[in-house]
Each structure stands twice: as C-alpha cells, then as structure tokens.
mmCIF file of C-alpha atoms in Angstrom:
data_model
loop_
_atom_site.group_PDB
_atom_site.id
_atom_site.type_symbol
_atom_site.label_atom_id
_atom_site.label_comp_id
_atom_site.label_asym_id
_atom_site.label_seq_id
_atom_site.Cartn_x
_atom_site.Cartn_y
_atom_site.Cartn_z
ATOM 1 C CA ASP A 1 261.695 -45.043 -67.537
ATOM 2 C CA ALA A 2 261.264 -44.181 -63.963
ATOM 3 C CA GLY A 3 264.871 -44.869 -63.080
ATOM 4 C CA VAL A 4 266.167 -47.091 -60.194
ATOM 5 C CA ILE A 5 263.302 -47.831 -57.735
ATOM 6 C CA GLN A 6 264.072 -48.493 -54.279
ATOM 7 C CA SER A 7 261.715 -49.578 -51.382
ATOM 8 C CA PRO A 8 261.157 -48.808 -48.562
ATOM 9 C CA ARG A 9 262.638 -45.225 -48.453
ATOM 10 C CA HIS A 10 263.021 -45.369 -44.478
ATOM 11 C CA GLU A 11 263.066 -48.375 -42.301
ATOM 12 C CA VAL A 12 263.302 -48.450 -38.643
ATOM 13 C CA THR A 13 263.752 -51.839 -36.940
ATOM 14 C CA GLU A 14 264.677 -53.373 -33.527
ATOM 15 C CA MET A 15 267.838 -54.728 -33.387
ATOM 16 C CA GLY A 16 267.923 -58.650 -34.020
ATOM 17 C CA GLN A 17 265.108 -58.081 -36.686
ATOM 18 C CA GLU A 18 265.306 -59.015 -40.279
ATOM 19 C CA VAL A 19 265.577 -56.312 -42.972
ATOM 20 C CA THR A 20 264.929 -56.678 -46.349
ATOM 21 C CA LEU A 21 265.752 -53.754 -48.965
ATOM 22 C CA ARG A 22 264.434 -53.823 -52.413
ATOM 23 C CA CYS A 23 265.537 -52.640 -55.957
ATOM 24 C CA LYS A 24 263.850 -52.415 -59.202
ATOM 25 C CA PRO A 25 266.974 -51.551 -61.696
ATOM 26 C CA ILE A 26 266.348 -49.590 -64.921
ATOM 27 C CA SER A 27 264.734 -51.854 -67.826
ATOM 28 C CA GLY A 28 267.636 -53.256 -69.973
ATOM 29 C CA HIS A 29 270.587 -52.560 -67.767
ATOM 30 C CA ASP A 30 272.824 -55.743 -67.127
ATOM 31 C CA TYR A 31 274.616 -54.404 -64.004
ATOM 32 C CA LEU A 32 272.932 -53.946 -60.661
ATOM 33 C CA PHE A 33 275.074 -52.489 -57.632
ATOM 34 C CA TRP A 34 274.237 -52.277 -53.867
ATOM 35 C CA TYR A 35 276.239 -49.646 -51.840
ATOM 36 C CA ARG A 36 275.944 -48.611 -48.339
ATOM 37 C CA GLN A 37 276.985 -44.935 -47.268
ATOM 38 C CA THR A 38 277.864 -43.704 -43.641
ATOM 39 C CA MET A 39 279.363 -40.901 -42.246
ATOM 40 C CA MET A 40 282.473 -42.771 -41.049
ATOM 41 C CA ARG A 41 283.251 -44.710 -44.371
ATOM 42 C CA GLY A 42 281.466 -42.851 -47.161
ATOM 43 C CA LEU A 43 280.273 -44.880 -50.034
ATOM 44 C CA GLU A 44 281.332 -48.604 -50.148
ATOM 45 C CA LEU A 45 280.408 -51.190 -52.624
ATOM 46 C CA LEU A 46 278.585 -54.334 -51.101
ATOM 47 C CA ILE A 47 278.077 -56.505 -54.008
ATOM 48 C CA TYR A 48 277.287 -56.221 -57.806
ATOM 49 C CA PHE A 49 275.540 -58.418 -60.313
ATOM 50 C CA ASN A 50 275.798 -59.068 -64.111
ATOM 51 C CA ASN A 51 272.887 -60.518 -65.894
ATOM 52 C CA ASN A 52 271.437 -61.516 -62.320
ATOM 53 C CA VAL A 53 274.712 -63.368 -61.430
ATOM 54 C CA PRO A 54 276.639 -62.151 -58.392
ATOM 55 C CA ILE A 55 280.081 -61.138 -59.488
ATOM 56 C CA ASP A 56 281.857 -59.543 -56.568
ATOM 57 C CA ASP A 57 280.552 -59.959 -53.040
ATOM 58 C CA SER A 58 283.778 -58.989 -51.404
ATOM 59 C CA GLY A 59 282.102 -55.780 -49.963
ATOM 60 C CA MET A 60 279.489 -57.691 -48.169
ATOM 61 C CA PRO A 61 280.589 -57.206 -44.316
ATOM 62 C CA GLU A 62 279.629 -60.506 -42.979
ATOM 63 C CA ASP A 63 277.399 -63.656 -43.030
ATOM 64 C CA ARG A 64 274.316 -61.324 -41.779
ATOM 65 C CA PHE A 65 274.204 -60.041 -45.079
ATOM 66 C CA SER A 66 272.686 -61.489 -48.410
ATOM 67 C CA ALA A 67 271.722 -60.531 -51.856
ATOM 68 C CA LYS A 68 269.466 -62.053 -54.412
ATOM 69 C CA MET A 69 268.524 -61.303 -57.974
ATOM 70 C CA PRO A 70 266.012 -63.534 -59.028
ATOM 71 C CA ASN A 71 265.289 -62.116 -62.441
ATOM 72 C CA ALA A 72 266.737 -58.916 -64.342
ATOM 73 C CA SER A 73 263.892 -56.361 -62.992
ATOM 74 C CA PHE A 74 264.310 -56.935 -59.081
ATOM 75 C CA SER A 75 266.983 -57.524 -56.582
ATOM 76 C CA THR A 76 266.846 -57.757 -52.586
ATOM 77 C CA LEU A 77 269.381 -56.954 -49.815
ATOM 78 C CA LYS A 78 268.576 -58.591 -46.626
ATOM 79 C CA ILE A 79 270.089 -58.178 -43.201
ATOM 80 C CA GLN A 80 269.442 -60.826 -40.390
ATOM 81 C CA PRO A 81 269.777 -60.504 -37.501
ATOM 82 C CA SER A 82 270.366 -56.675 -38.023
ATOM 83 C CA GLU A 83 272.626 -54.738 -35.606
ATOM 84 C CA PRO A 84 272.702 -51.059 -34.784
ATOM 85 C CA ARG A 85 275.745 -50.692 -36.894
ATOM 86 C CA ASP A 86 274.095 -51.622 -39.847
ATOM 87 C CA SER A 87 272.309 -48.410 -39.545
ATOM 88 C CA ALA A 88 273.314 -46.478 -42.939
ATOM 89 C CA VAL A 89 271.703 -45.360 -46.301
ATOM 90 C CA TYR A 90 271.586 -48.171 -48.895
ATOM 91 C CA PHE A 91 271.822 -47.206 -52.638
ATOM 92 C CA CYS A 92 271.124 -49.457 -55.374
ATOM 93 C CA ALA A 93 272.395 -48.455 -58.930
ATOM 94 C CA SER A 94 272.286 -49.996 -62.154
ATOM 95 C CA SER A 95 273.756 -49.401 -65.420
ATOM 96 C CA PHE A 96 274.848 -50.946 -68.989
ATOM 97 C CA SER A 97 278.336 -52.360 -69.111
ATOM 98 C CA ARG A 98 281.229 -49.456 -69.176
ATOM 99 C CA SER A 99 278.572 -46.940 -68.896
ATOM 100 C CA GLU A 100 277.657 -44.556 -66.037
ATOM 101 C CA ALA A 101 275.475 -45.639 -63.235
ATOM 102 C CA PHE A 102 272.090 -44.431 -62.338
ATOM 103 C CA PHE A 103 271.089 -44.510 -58.586
ATOM 104 C CA GLY A 104 268.007 -44.990 -56.686
ATOM 105 C CA GLN A 105 267.283 -42.645 -54.103
ATOM 106 C CA GLY A 106 268.403 -44.929 -51.421
ATOM 107 C CA THR A 107 266.963 -46.684 -48.194
ATOM 108 C CA ARG A 108 267.758 -44.953 -44.904
ATOM 109 C CA LEU A 109 268.178 -47.903 -42.464
ATOM 110 C CA THR A 110 267.971 -47.125 -38.699
ATOM 111 C CA VAL A 111 268.750 -49.916 -36.398
ATOM 112 C CA VAL A 112 267.615 -49.440 -32.802
ATOM 113 C CA LYS B 1 296.181 -44.228 -47.902
ATOM 114 C CA ASN B 2 292.833 -43.840 -49.917
ATOM 115 C CA GLU B 3 293.107 -44.899 -53.473
ATOM 116 C CA VAL B 4 290.891 -42.076 -54.292
ATOM 117 C CA GLU B 5 291.767 -38.571 -52.597
ATOM 118 C CA GLN B 6 289.467 -35.392 -53.066
ATOM 119 C CA SER B 7 290.275 -31.826 -52.228
ATOM 120 C CA PRO B 8 288.912 -29.549 -50.375
ATOM 121 C CA GLN B 9 286.724 -31.743 -48.105
ATOM 122 C CA ASN B 10 284.883 -28.469 -47.637
ATOM 123 C CA LEU B 11 284.462 -25.334 -49.526
ATOM 124 C CA THR B 12 282.152 -22.285 -49.210
ATOM 125 C CA ALA B 13 281.939 -19.641 -51.995
ATOM 126 C CA GLN B 14 280.029 -16.735 -52.958
ATOM 127 C CA GLU B 15 277.239 -17.032 -55.604
ATOM 128 C CA GLY B 16 279.042 -16.537 -58.836
ATOM 129 C CA GLU B 17 282.293 -17.702 -58.211
ATOM 130 C CA PHE B 18 284.259 -20.164 -60.362
ATOM 131 C CA ILE B 19 284.952 -23.460 -58.476
ATOM 132 C CA THR B 20 287.301 -26.267 -58.695
ATOM 133 C CA ILE B 21 287.092 -29.524 -56.953
ATOM 134 C CA ASN B 22 290.296 -32.102 -57.243
ATOM 135 C CA CYS B 23 290.348 -35.815 -57.367
ATOM 136 C CA SER B 24 293.440 -37.681 -57.316
ATOM 137 C CA TYR B 25 293.767 -41.573 -57.427
ATOM 138 C CA SER B 26 296.605 -43.782 -57.164
ATOM 139 C CA VAL B 27 295.764 -46.984 -59.314
ATOM 140 C CA GLY B 28 295.350 -47.469 -63.220
ATOM 141 C CA ILE B 29 291.586 -46.727 -64.126
ATOM 142 C CA SER B 30 289.274 -47.541 -66.976
ATOM 143 C CA ALA B 31 287.231 -44.642 -66.253
ATOM 144 C CA LEU B 32 286.568 -41.897 -63.525
ATOM 145 C CA HIS B 33 283.044 -40.673 -62.481
ATOM 146 C CA TRP B 34 282.074 -37.279 -60.853
ATOM 147 C CA LEU B 35 278.599 -37.713 -58.828
ATOM 148 C CA GLN B 36 276.548 -34.958 -57.036
ATOM 149 C CA GLN B 37 274.495 -35.614 -53.841
ATOM 150 C CA HIS B 38 272.400 -33.109 -52.115
ATOM 151 C CA PRO B 39 271.273 -33.210 -48.517
ATOM 152 C CA GLY B 40 269.071 -35.909 -47.737
ATOM 153 C CA GLY B 41 268.931 -36.705 -51.469
ATOM 154 C CA GLY B 42 269.812 -39.325 -54.169
ATOM 155 C CA ILE B 43 273.299 -39.447 -55.905
ATOM 156 C CA VAL B 44 273.282 -38.278 -59.744
ATOM 157 C CA SER B 45 275.645 -38.969 -62.101
ATOM 158 C CA LEU B 46 277.364 -35.690 -63.498
ATOM 159 C CA PHE B 47 280.358 -37.088 -65.719
ATOM 160 C CA MET B 48 281.948 -40.508 -66.899
ATOM 161 C CA LEU B 49 285.557 -39.732 -68.134
ATOM 162 C CA SER B 50 288.264 -41.687 -69.701
ATOM 163 C CA SER B 51 290.350 -38.804 -71.119
ATOM 164 C CA GLY B 52 290.236 -35.491 -72.087
ATOM 165 C CA LYS B 53 287.446 -33.011 -71.042
ATOM 166 C CA LYS B 54 283.626 -32.970 -71.012
ATOM 167 C CA LYS B 55 281.235 -30.006 -70.501
ATOM 168 C CA HIS B 56 277.447 -30.015 -69.547
ATOM 169 C CA GLY B 57 276.326 -26.343 -68.943
ATOM 170 C CA ARG B 58 278.109 -24.698 -66.093
ATOM 171 C CA LEU B 59 280.004 -27.826 -65.161
ATOM 172 C CA ILE B 60 283.303 -28.995 -66.709
ATOM 173 C CA ALA B 61 285.216 -32.143 -65.913
ATOM 174 C CA THR B 62 288.806 -32.670 -67.045
ATOM 175 C CA ILE B 63 291.115 -35.645 -66.189
ATOM 176 C CA ASN B 64 294.757 -36.200 -66.955
ATOM 177 C CA ILE B 65 295.476 -39.807 -67.056
ATOM 178 C CA GLN B 66 299.470 -39.790 -66.732
ATOM 179 C CA GLU B 67 299.039 -37.373 -63.838
ATOM 180 C CA LYS B 68 296.362 -39.634 -62.327
ATOM 181 C CA HIS B 69 294.154 -36.299 -61.646
ATOM 182 C CA SER B 70 290.661 -35.119 -62.624
ATOM 183 C CA SER B 71 289.189 -31.838 -61.661
ATOM 184 C CA LEU B 72 285.446 -30.548 -61.674
ATOM 185 C CA HIS B 73 284.679 -27.127 -62.560
ATOM 186 C CA ILE B 74 281.780 -25.274 -62.001
ATOM 187 C CA THR B 75 281.469 -21.572 -63.564
ATOM 188 C CA ALA B 76 278.935 -18.967 -62.335
ATOM 189 C CA SER B 77 278.291 -20.840 -59.411
ATOM 190 C CA HIS B 78 274.608 -20.983 -57.892
ATOM 191 C CA PRO B 79 273.283 -21.708 -54.563
ATOM 192 C CA ARG B 80 271.349 -24.739 -55.818
ATOM 193 C CA ASP B 81 275.165 -26.352 -56.778
ATOM 194 C CA SER B 82 275.364 -26.758 -53.118
ATOM 195 C CA ALA B 83 275.698 -30.476 -52.515
ATOM 196 C CA VAL B 84 278.375 -32.946 -52.037
ATOM 197 C CA TYR B 85 280.300 -33.927 -55.134
ATOM 198 C CA ILE B 86 281.906 -37.426 -55.071
ATOM 199 C CA CYS B 87 284.968 -38.606 -57.407
ATOM 200 C CA ALA B 88 284.857 -42.359 -58.042
ATOM 201 C CA VAL B 89 287.272 -44.671 -60.172
ATOM 202 C CA LYS B 90 286.637 -47.769 -61.905
ATOM 203 C CA GLY B 91 289.506 -50.297 -62.237
ATOM 204 C CA PHE B 92 290.067 -52.548 -65.358
ATOM 205 C CA GLY B 93 288.180 -55.550 -66.098
ATOM 206 C CA ASN B 94 285.266 -55.113 -63.394
ATOM 207 C CA GLU B 95 282.373 -52.577 -62.843
ATOM 208 C CA LYS B 96 283.624 -51.802 -59.286
ATOM 209 C CA LEU B 97 283.697 -48.239 -58.147
ATOM 210 C CA THR B 98 286.026 -46.780 -55.535
ATOM 211 C CA PHE B 99 284.955 -43.559 -53.950
ATOM 212 C CA GLY B 100 286.698 -40.457 -52.689
ATOM 213 C CA THR B 101 285.363 -39.200 -49.468
ATOM 214 C CA GLY B 102 283.432 -36.278 -51.202
ATOM 215 C CA THR B 103 283.718 -32.398 -51.125
ATOM 216 C CA ARG B 104 280.752 -30.598 -49.370
ATOM 217 C CA LEU B 105 280.212 -27.376 -51.405
ATOM 218 C CA THR B 106 278.274 -24.567 -50.258
ATOM 219 C CA ILE B 107 277.512 -21.381 -52.443
ATOM 220 C CA ILE B 108 276.167 -18.590 -50.573
ATOM 221 C CA PRO B 109 273.932 -15.994 -52.175
#
C-alpha cells in the first residue's frame, strides 16, 4: 500500500476562495482523521470518521469548514470562504480501531 | 494547562549521546503515542503504548500509568534523529488524540 495519500501537497489561494483538500486512506482502515498543524497551536484534531460516518467534529473551527467521506477510499476537507488565519498544514491520517495511526504527507495551505 | 506536557521543548546534543524526552499527561488514557516529524516532512508513528516498554532499534519508549508519565529514549543518537518528537494520548471510548507541543531535537555531528 502506498500509505495515506493527500493532495495537493501545497496550495496557495486568495482570501475568499474555496479550498478543497483530498485524502485517500490506507485500504481497509476504518478510521480517518483530519488534523491541522500551526506554529501557535500545534496539532489539533478537526474531525474523524469511522466507517465513513463522522463521529466527532468538535474540532472544526467554524461553519466555513466542512468534511465528507463519501466512501471508504476518499475524503475531502473544504474551506469556503478561506481566510488568511486558515493557513496551516493539514494532515489526514487513517487507522484500524485501537491501532496506531498512519499520517499522510500533509497539505501546506497558504491563504493570501 | 495543557492535558499533555512535554519536556524539554528544545534539546541539542552531540552525536552518540543518550537522549531522553519526557511526556506527562493529566487524564486517564487508553494509549499513548510517540510521533516523529522531520523538518518540512510528514508525521511518522514511532510507538503506541498502553503499558510497560517497547523498543525499536535505538528507540525505547516507556510508560508509567500510575504516574501518568512516558519517556522516549534514543541510544547512540545520530544527526538523522534530528526532528520534532510529539507525544499524544488517546482517551477511553473514542479515537481522539490530544497532542503535546513537541520536543525539537537537534543532534550535532
């Protein structure tokens, strides 16, 4: 397996634009996580899914953020409209229940 | 106060030295993770612990559940060990990870 695959690796966008981050988890994993990493706040969980169902979205900062998992092999994190304070590295990770998580390489988002 | 505290925040050592990074947490946990992140790179899971001790090569992780404390040790440190090491804990009944702020390790040749 190629591991958790995220795209794009880098995204630069203008304030107000819609941004979509994509994630392909490891095949067979039943949990998928979206994390955000900033210098100020470190790593934070945004949302996680179990068997494609959102379980906890309490970390999603506001209504501008939304995440979907239409099937077991694909998830998206969307920001609309984007703001400069959304600039961060966004990581996707997947795991089996009660096992270690495998992280993607991250998407570095810059909103100007 | 953060639920997960790491120390030190920064550590610089000479190649070959024995390294210890500490993690303390304030809540009951089902598991503790040690993660490694190289500059500009992705995050790699090193260990997942719920008790005792684990060893992979030159890396050793220990946990004391009663004292709510874990340590990550690196023996015979090497410049390629330079990275940020992050401790994360998982509570009971869910899969959420709460992260420490990380320890930036620099090994000088």
